[in-house]
PDB file of C-alpha atoms in Angstrom:
ATOM      1  CA  UNK A  27     182.485 -17.454 152.822  1.00  0.00           C
ATOM      2  CA  UNK A  28     182.570 -21.215 152.444  1.00  0.00           C
ATOM      3  CA  UNK A  29     182.689 -23.220 149.216  1.00  0.00           C
ATOM      4  CA  UNK A  30     179.574 -21.465 147.838  1.00  0.00           C
ATOM      5  CA  UNK A  31     179.521 -17.809 146.864  1.00  0.00           C
ATOM      6  CA  UNK A  32     176.399 -17.693 144.665  1.00  0.00           C
ATOM      7  CA  UNK A  33     172.908 -18.859 145.548  1.00  0.00           C
ATOM      8  CA  UNK A  34     170.368 -19.504 142.827  1.00  0.00           C
ATOM      9  CA  UNK A  35     166.899 -19.287 144.324  1.00  0.00           C
ATOM     10  CA  UNK A  36     163.714 -20.731 142.929  1.00  0.00           C
ATOM     11  CA  UNK A  37     160.912 -18.223 143.521  1.00  0.00           C
ATOM     12  CA  UNK A  38     157.553 -20.009 143.775  1.00  0.00           C
ATOM     13  CA  UNK A  39     157.122 -22.265 146.820  1.00  0.00           C
ATOM     14  CA  UNK A  40     160.686 -21.506 147.877  1.00  0.00           C
ATOM     15  CA  UNK A  41     160.776 -17.762 148.611  1.00  0.00           C
ATOM     16  CA  UNK A  42     157.129 -16.948 147.888  1.00  0.00           C
ATOM     17  CA  UNK A  43     154.071 -19.052 148.717  1.00  0.00           C
ATOM     18  CA  UNK A  44     152.757 -19.723 145.221  1.00  0.00           C
ATOM     19  CA  UNK A  45     149.972 -22.025 146.402  1.00  0.00           C
ATOM     20  CA  UNK A  46     148.308 -19.216 148.358  1.00  0.00           C
ATOM     21  CA  UNK A  47     148.688 -16.772 145.484  1.00  0.00           C
ATOM     22  CA  UNK A  48     147.281 -19.294 143.027  1.00  0.00           C
ATOM     23  CA  UNK A  49     144.268 -19.983 145.253  1.00  0.00           C
ATOM     24  CA  UNK A  50     143.593 -16.261 145.454  1.00  0.00           C
ATOM     25  CA  UNK A  51     144.027 -15.681 141.719  1.00  0.00           C
ATOM     26  CA  UNK A  52     141.853 -18.532 140.448  1.00  0.00           C
ATOM     27  CA  UNK A  53     139.014 -17.581 142.792  1.00  0.00           C
ATOM     28  CA  UNK A  54     139.338 -13.887 141.918  1.00  0.00           C
ATOM     29  CA  UNK A  55     139.093 -14.381 138.151  1.00  0.00           C
ATOM     30  CA  UNK A  56     136.197 -16.835 138.394  1.00  0.00           C
ATOM     31  CA  UNK A  57     134.360 -14.249 140.474  1.00  0.00           C
ATOM     32  CA  UNK A  58     135.333 -11.528 137.985  1.00  0.00           C
ATOM     33  CA  UNK A  59     133.695 -13.466 135.147  1.00  0.00           C
ATOM     34  CA  UNK A  60     130.734 -14.604 137.262  1.00  0.00           C
ATOM     35  CA  UNK A  61     131.749 -18.249 137.103  1.00  0.00           C
ATOM     36  CA  UNK A  62     130.933 -20.680 139.893  1.00  0.00           C
ATOM     37  CA  UNK A  63     133.925 -22.069 141.759  1.00  0.00           C
ATOM     38  CA  UNK A  64     134.264 -24.425 144.699  1.00  0.00           C
ATOM     39  CA  UNK A  65     137.026 -26.408 146.399  1.00  0.00           C
ATOM     40  CA  UNK A  66     136.701 -29.223 143.872  1.00  0.00           C
ATOM     41  CA  UNK A  67     137.238 -26.816 140.983  1.00  0.00           C
ATOM     42  CA  UNK A  68     140.285 -25.257 142.648  1.00  0.00           C
ATOM     43  CA  UNK A  69     141.765 -28.699 143.302  1.00  0.00           C
ATOM     44  CA  UNK A  70     141.168 -29.768 139.711  1.00  0.00           C
ATOM     45  CA  UNK A  71     142.797 -26.612 138.378  1.00  0.00           C
ATOM     46  CA  UNK A  72     145.863 -27.277 140.544  1.00  0.00           C
ATOM     47  CA  UNK A  73     146.247 -30.740 138.995  1.00  0.00           C
ATOM     48  CA  UNK A  74     145.828 -29.472 135.434  1.00  0.00           C
ATOM     49  CA  UNK A  75     148.169 -26.566 136.090  1.00  0.00           C
ATOM     50  CA  UNK A  76     150.876 -28.822 137.533  1.00  0.00           C
ATOM     51  CA  UNK A  77     150.597 -31.177 134.563  1.00  0.00           C
ATOM     52  CA  UNK A  78     151.070 -28.305 132.112  1.00  0.00           C
ATOM     53  CA  UNK A  79     154.160 -27.000 133.935  1.00  0.00           C
ATOM     54  CA  UNK A  80     155.632 -30.510 134.028  1.00  0.00           C
ATOM     55  CA  UNK A  81     155.139 -30.759 130.268  1.00  0.00           C
ATOM     56  CA  UNK A  82     156.901 -27.408 129.867  1.00  0.00           C
ATOM     57  CA  UNK A  83     159.861 -28.661 131.908  1.00  0.00           C
ATOM     58  CA  UNK A  84     160.111 -31.651 129.556  1.00  0.00           C
ATOM     59  CA  UNK A  85     160.063 -29.343 126.550  1.00  0.00           C
ATOM     60  CA  UNK A  86     156.764 -30.724 125.254  1.00  0.00           C
ATOM     61  CA  UNK A  87     154.837 -27.435 125.174  1.00  0.00           C
ATOM     62  CA  UNK A  88     155.583 -23.697 125.201  1.00  0.00           C
ATOM     63  CA  UNK A  89     154.936 -21.124 127.911  1.00  0.00           C
ATOM     64  CA  UNK A  90     152.020 -19.725 125.877  1.00  0.00           C
ATOM     65  CA  UNK A  91     150.496 -23.191 125.677  1.00  0.00           C
ATOM     66  CA  UNK A  92     150.746 -23.455 129.460  1.00  0.00           C
ATOM     67  CA  UNK A  93     149.047 -20.114 130.073  1.00  0.00           C
ATOM     68  CA  UNK A  94     146.021 -20.824 127.886  1.00  0.00           C
ATOM     69  CA  UNK A  95     145.985 -24.609 127.660  1.00  0.00           C
ATOM     70  CA  UNK A  96     145.315 -25.215 131.344  1.00  0.00           C
ATOM     71  CA  UNK A  97     142.155 -23.100 131.163  1.00  0.00           C
ATOM     72  CA  UNK A  98     141.111 -24.715 127.911  1.00  0.00           C
ATOM     73  CA  UNK A  99     141.265 -28.144 129.536  1.00  0.00           C
ATOM     74  CA  UNK A 100     139.487 -26.952 132.678  1.00  0.00           C
ATOM     75  CA  UNK A 101     136.720 -25.196 130.742  1.00  0.00           C
ATOM     76  CA  UNK A 102     136.133 -28.252 128.575  1.00  0.00           C
ATOM     77  CA  UNK A 103     135.746 -30.411 131.679  1.00  0.00           C
ATOM     78  CA  UNK A 104     133.405 -27.895 133.329  1.00  0.00           C
ATOM     79  CA  UNK A 105     131.446 -27.148 130.163  1.00  0.00           C
ATOM     80  CA  UNK A 106     132.211 -23.410 130.370  1.00  0.00           C
ATOM     81  CA  UNK A 107     131.526 -21.599 127.086  1.00  0.00           C
ATOM     82  CA  UNK A 108     130.649 -18.085 128.257  1.00  0.00           C
ATOM     83  CA  UNK A 109     134.299 -17.065 128.669  1.00  0.00           C
ATOM     84  CA  UNK A 110     137.217 -17.693 126.335  1.00  0.00           C
ATOM     85  CA  UNK A 111     140.260 -19.421 127.853  1.00  0.00           C
ATOM     86  CA  UNK A 112     142.516 -16.766 126.305  1.00  0.00           C
ATOM     87  CA  UNK A 113     140.586 -14.014 128.064  1.00  0.00           C
ATOM     88  CA  UNK A 114     140.628 -15.500 131.531  1.00  0.00           C
ATOM     89  CA  UNK A 115     144.285 -16.528 131.127  1.00  0.00           C
ATOM     90  CA  UNK A 116     145.305 -12.882 130.844  1.00  0.00           C
ATOM     91  CA  UNK A 117     143.190 -11.835 133.822  1.00  0.00           C
ATOM     92  CA  UNK A 118     144.571 -14.720 135.859  1.00  0.00           C
ATOM     93  CA  UNK A 119     148.181 -13.671 135.246  1.00  0.00           C
ATOM     94  CA  UNK A 120     147.322 -10.119 136.277  1.00  0.00           C
ATOM     95  CA  UNK A 121     145.752 -11.376 139.500  1.00  0.00           C
ATOM     96  CA  UNK A 122     148.641 -13.743 140.183  1.00  0.00           C
ATOM     97  CA  UNK A 123     151.155 -10.944 139.822  1.00  0.00           C
ATOM     98  CA  UNK A 124     149.231  -8.590 142.068  1.00  0.00           C
ATOM     99  CA  UNK A 125     149.677 -10.476 145.315  1.00  0.00           C
ATOM    100  CA  UNK A 126     152.400 -12.337 147.195  1.00  0.00           C
ATOM    101  CA  UNK A 127     152.963 -14.211 150.429  1.00  0.00           C
ATOM    102  CA  UNK A 128     156.394 -14.887 151.898  1.00  0.00           C
ATOM    103  CA  UNK A 129     157.627 -18.322 152.814  1.00  0.00           C
ATOM    104  CA  UNK A 130     158.703 -18.238 156.477  1.00  0.00           C
ATOM    105  CA  UNK A 131     162.194 -16.825 156.840  1.00  0.00           C
ATOM    106  CA  UNK A 132     162.620 -15.911 153.174  1.00  0.00           C
ATOM    107  CA  UNK A 133     163.223 -12.185 153.562  1.00  0.00           C
ATOM    108  CA  UNK A 134     165.409 -12.588 156.630  1.00  0.00           C
ATOM    109  CA  UNK A 135     167.635 -15.241 155.039  1.00  0.00           C
ATOM    110  CA  UNK A 136     168.052 -13.439 151.712  1.00  0.00           C
ATOM    111  CA  UNK A 137     168.769 -10.162 153.533  1.00  0.00           C
ATOM    112  CA  UNK A 138     171.373 -11.800 155.773  1.00  0.00           C
ATOM    113  CA  UNK A 139     173.106 -13.437 152.821  1.00  0.00           C
ATOM    114  CA  UNK A 140     173.215 -10.116 151.006  1.00  0.00           C
ATOM    115  CA  UNK A 141     174.792  -8.468 154.064  1.00  0.00           C
ATOM    116  CA  UNK A 142     177.404 -11.232 154.138  1.00  0.00           C
ATOM    117  CA  UNK A 143     178.335 -10.546 150.518  1.00  0.00           C
ATOM    118  CA  UNK A 144     176.834 -13.558 148.762  1.00  0.00           C
ATOM    119  CA  UNK A 145     175.590 -13.191 145.189  1.00  0.00           C
ATOM    120  CA  UNK A 146     171.940 -14.178 144.787  1.00  0.00           C
ATOM    121  CA  UNK A 147     169.790 -14.723 141.711  1.00  0.00           C
ATOM    122  CA  UNK A 148     166.276 -15.963 141.081  1.00  0.00           C
ATOM    123  CA  UNK A 149     165.878 -18.801 138.562  1.00  0.00           C
ATOM    124  CA  UNK A 150     162.263 -19.295 137.536  1.00  0.00           C
ATOM    125  CA  UNK A 151     159.985 -20.850 134.953  1.00  0.00           C
ATOM    126  CA  UNK A 152     157.159 -18.457 135.788  1.00  0.00           C
ATOM    127  CA  UNK A 153     155.605 -15.979 133.377  1.00  0.00           C
ATOM    128  CA  UNK A 154     157.958 -13.013 132.992  1.00  0.00           C
ATOM    129  CA  UNK A 155     155.531 -10.163 133.689  1.00  0.00           C
ATOM    130  CA  UNK A 156     154.030 -11.998 136.658  1.00  0.00           C
ATOM    131  CA  UNK A 157     157.391 -12.844 138.207  1.00  0.00           C
ATOM    132  CA  UNK A 158     158.779  -9.332 137.741  1.00  0.00           C
ATOM    133  CA  UNK A 159     155.671  -7.855 139.380  1.00  0.00           C
ATOM    134  CA  UNK A 160     155.978 -10.222 142.337  1.00  0.00           C
ATOM    135  CA  UNK A 161     159.672  -9.470 142.675  1.00  0.00           C
ATOM    136  CA  UNK A 162     158.948  -5.742 142.868  1.00  0.00           C
ATOM    137  CA  UNK A 163     155.983  -6.024 145.215  1.00  0.00           C
ATOM    138  CA  UNK A 164     157.810  -8.364 147.586  1.00  0.00           C
ATOM    139  CA  UNK A 165     161.025  -6.346 147.547  1.00  0.00           C
ATOM    140  CA  UNK A 166     163.147  -9.229 146.281  1.00  0.00           C
ATOM    141  CA  UNK A 167     164.094  -7.169 143.241  1.00  0.00           C
ATOM    142  CA  UNK A 168     166.215  -4.996 145.552  1.00  0.00           C
ATOM    143  CA  UNK A 169     167.707  -7.957 147.438  1.00  0.00           C
ATOM    144  CA  UNK A 170     168.708 -10.044 144.429  1.00  0.00           C
ATOM    145  CA  UNK A 171     171.554  -9.459 141.993  1.00  0.00           C
ATOM    146  CA  UNK A 172     169.321 -10.534 139.131  1.00  0.00           C
ATOM    147  CA  UNK A 173     166.517 -12.776 137.901  1.00  0.00           C
ATOM    148  CA  UNK A 174     166.555 -15.339 135.108  1.00  0.00           C
ATOM    149  CA  UNK A 175     163.092 -16.042 133.668  1.00  0.00           C
ATOM    150  CA  UNK A 176     163.070 -19.083 131.405  1.00  0.00           C
ATOM    151  CA  UNK A 177     160.999 -17.538 128.610  1.00  0.00           C
ATOM    152  CA  UNK A 178     163.747 -14.947 128.161  1.00  0.00           C
ATOM    153  CA  UNK A 179     166.563 -17.494 128.325  1.00  0.00           C
ATOM    154  CA  UNK A 180     165.365 -19.670 125.460  1.00  0.00           C
ATOM    155  CA  UNK A 181     164.941 -22.852 127.525  1.00  0.00           C
ATOM    156  CA  UNK A 182     162.846 -23.933 130.516  1.00  0.00           C
ATOM    157  CA  UNK A 183     164.283 -25.117 133.802  1.00  0.00           C
ATOM    158  CA  UNK A 184     165.621 -27.832 134.230  1.00  0.00           C
ATOM    159  CA  UNK A 185     167.268 -27.941 130.800  1.00  0.00           C
ATOM    160  CA  UNK A 186     171.026 -27.568 130.661  1.00  0.00           C
ATOM    161  CA  UNK A 187     170.599 -24.891 128.003  1.00  0.00           C
ATOM    162  CA  UNK A 188     168.725 -22.708 130.484  1.00  0.00           C
ATOM    163  CA  UNK A 189     171.568 -22.788 133.007  1.00  0.00           C
ATOM    164  CA  UNK A 190     174.218 -22.394 130.324  1.00  0.00           C
ATOM    165  CA  UNK A 191     172.432 -19.212 129.242  1.00  0.00           C
ATOM    166  CA  UNK A 192     172.287 -18.003 132.862  1.00  0.00           C
ATOM    167  CA  UNK A 193     175.955 -18.616 133.596  1.00  0.00           C
ATOM    168  CA  UNK A 194     176.986 -17.103 130.277  1.00  0.00           C
ATOM    169  CA  UNK A 195     175.928 -13.724 131.679  1.00  0.00           C
ATOM    170  CA  UNK A 196     177.764 -14.184 134.996  1.00  0.00           C
ATOM    171  CA  UNK A 197     181.479 -13.861 135.806  1.00  0.00           C
ATOM    172  CA  UNK A 198     183.693 -16.778 134.834  1.00  0.00           C
ATOM    173  CA  UNK A 199     183.994 -19.317 137.619  1.00  0.00           C
ATOM    174  CA  UNK A 200     180.559 -18.594 139.103  1.00  0.00           C
ATOM    175  CA  UNK A 201     179.181 -22.033 138.267  1.00  0.00           C
ATOM    176  CA  UNK A 202     181.793 -23.851 140.362  1.00  0.00           C
ATOM    177  CA  UNK A 203     180.795 -21.951 143.507  1.00  0.00           C
ATOM    178  CA  UNK A 204     177.011 -21.960 143.020  1.00  0.00           C
ATOM    179  CA  UNK A 205     174.200 -23.808 144.765  1.00  0.00           C
ATOM    180  CA  UNK A 206     170.553 -23.975 143.717  1.00  0.00           C
ATOM    181  CA  UNK A 207     167.859 -23.878 146.406  1.00  0.00           C
ATOM    182  CA  UNK A 208     164.365 -24.912 145.376  1.00  0.00           C
ATOM    183  CA  UNK A 209     161.332 -27.008 146.214  1.00  0.00           C
ATOM    184  CA  UNK A 210     160.875 -28.896 142.942  1.00  0.00           C
ATOM    185  CA  UNK A 211     162.621 -32.180 142.274  1.00  0.00           C
ATOM    186  CA  UNK A 212     161.887 -32.110 138.549  1.00  0.00           C
ATOM    187  CA  UNK A 213     162.683 -28.446 137.933  1.00  0.00           C
ATOM    188  CA  UNK A 214     165.172 -27.352 140.592  1.00  0.00           C
ATOM    189  CA  UNK A 215     167.035 -30.460 141.711  1.00  0.00           C
ATOM    190  CA  UNK A 216     167.144 -31.966 138.225  1.00  0.00           C
ATOM    191  CA  UNK A 217     168.142 -28.550 136.947  1.00  0.00           C
ATOM    192  CA  UNK A 218     171.043 -28.379 139.371  1.00  0.00           C
ATOM    193  CA  UNK A 219     172.146 -31.849 138.239  1.00  0.00           C
ATOM    194  CA  UNK A 220     171.956 -30.804 134.581  1.00  0.00           C
ATOM    195  CA  UNK A 221     173.885 -27.612 135.312  1.00  0.00           C
ATOM    196  CA  UNK A 222     176.586 -29.425 137.247  1.00  0.00           C
ATOM    197  CA  UNK A 223     176.084 -27.406 140.435  1.00  0.00           C
ATOM    198  CA  UNK A 224     175.219 -28.205 144.047  1.00  0.00           C
ATOM    199  CA  UNK A 225     171.567 -28.757 144.948  1.00  0.00           C
ATOM    200  CA  UNK A 226     169.580 -27.952 148.068  1.00  0.00           C
ATOM    201  CA  UNK A 227     166.060 -29.348 148.256  1.00  0.00           C
ATOM    202  CA  UNK A 228     163.691 -27.171 150.279  1.00  0.00           C
ATOM    203  CA  UNK A 229     161.305 -29.826 151.575  1.00  0.00           C
ATOM    204  CA  UNK A 230     159.401 -28.403 154.573  1.00  0.00           C
ATOM    205  CA  UNK A 231     156.715 -31.107 154.509  1.00  0.00           C
ATOM    206  CA  UNK A 232     159.177 -34.001 154.318  1.00  0.00           C
ATOM    207  CA  UNK A 233     157.871 -35.302 151.013  1.00  0.00           C
ATOM    208  CA  UNK A 234     159.313 -38.546 149.713  1.00  0.00           C
ATOM    209  CA  UNK A 235     161.813 -38.275 146.882  1.00  0.00           C
ATOM    210  CA  UNK A 236     159.941 -39.917 144.011  1.00  0.00           C
ATOM    211  CA  UNK A 237     162.387 -39.468 141.131  1.00  0.00           C
ATOM    212  CA  UNK A 238     166.006 -40.491 140.625  1.00  0.00           C
ATOM    213  CA  UNK A 239     167.841 -37.218 141.152  1.00  0.00           C
ATOM    214  CA  UNK A 240     170.953 -36.385 143.159  1.00  0.00           C
ATOM    215  CA  UNK A 241     170.486 -34.034 146.111  1.00  0.00           C
ATOM    216  CA  UNK A 242     173.398 -32.571 148.051  1.00  0.00           C
ATOM    217  CA  UNK A 243     171.341 -31.056 150.879  1.00  0.00           C
ATOM    218  CA  UNK A 244     167.776 -31.374 152.104  1.00  0.00           C
ATOM    219  CA  UNK A 245     166.302 -28.731 154.395  1.00  0.00           C
ATOM    220  CA  UNK A 246     163.045 -28.141 156.242  1.00  0.00           C
ATOM    221  CA  UNK A 247     163.520 -24.394 156.808  1.00  0.00           C
ATOM    222  CA  UNK A 248     165.213 -21.685 154.767  1.00  0.00           C
ATOM    223  CA  UNK A 249     167.342 -20.658 157.743  1.00  0.00           C
ATOM    224  CA  UNK A 250     169.346 -23.842 157.211  1.00  0.00           C
ATOM    225  CA  UNK A 251     170.780 -22.349 154.019  1.00  0.00           C
ATOM    226  CA  UNK A 252     172.896 -19.997 156.142  1.00  0.00           C
ATOM    227  CA  UNK A 253     174.840 -22.847 157.715  1.00  0.00           C
ATOM    228  CA  UNK A 254     175.166 -24.739 154.415  1.00  0.00           C
ATOM    229  CA  UNK A 255     176.796 -21.881 152.508  1.00  0.00           C
ATOM    230  CA  UNK A 256     179.172 -21.104 155.376  1.00  0.00           C
ATOM    231  CA  UNK A 257     180.604 -24.638 155.472  1.00  0.00           C
TER     232      UNK A 257
END
């Protein structure tokens, strides 16, 4: 092993393609409740959803407010009154947790790292039941040493308190040899900065860095993690 022995993985849009799952889930529940949906509606939901998760990361709202609030805002804009936001929110989470799509190379890289003896954990802000279902369906539950869901840790990523709670359950000295791999600048890279650990930005589409955050590594493919941790 090199200077890193523990990899903290973000789940959505890093190991699993959340965008595809979200597209499936929002269309499925609208169809379930006989609500009209088109590309414009899907795109608008994505914006509202992202805004709610960003507010969670800043500690402005709770996970429950994210789950229902995004549908409340969307329904108000669309004038939907036939379905309650609380009702569709539950169905949406069920649909979201029932399907998964791998990011290219995810299973192969995680499997290889496990064979090499690295410790691996998932760090996620997602809804607990949804994330656990996706972990089981995708098989990552058997490849990871554990999963830290923010709603069970008392703080959302990227707060320092979240990572303090994570490392408090791990062997002493783990933090110093850990690296966080994730796609989000605000949640993952900022989280790594707050935790005082190395950061690896998974940026397959070469997005511009639009916030002031320190990044130790930037990668286009997950396979690059193998060479980083062996340095």
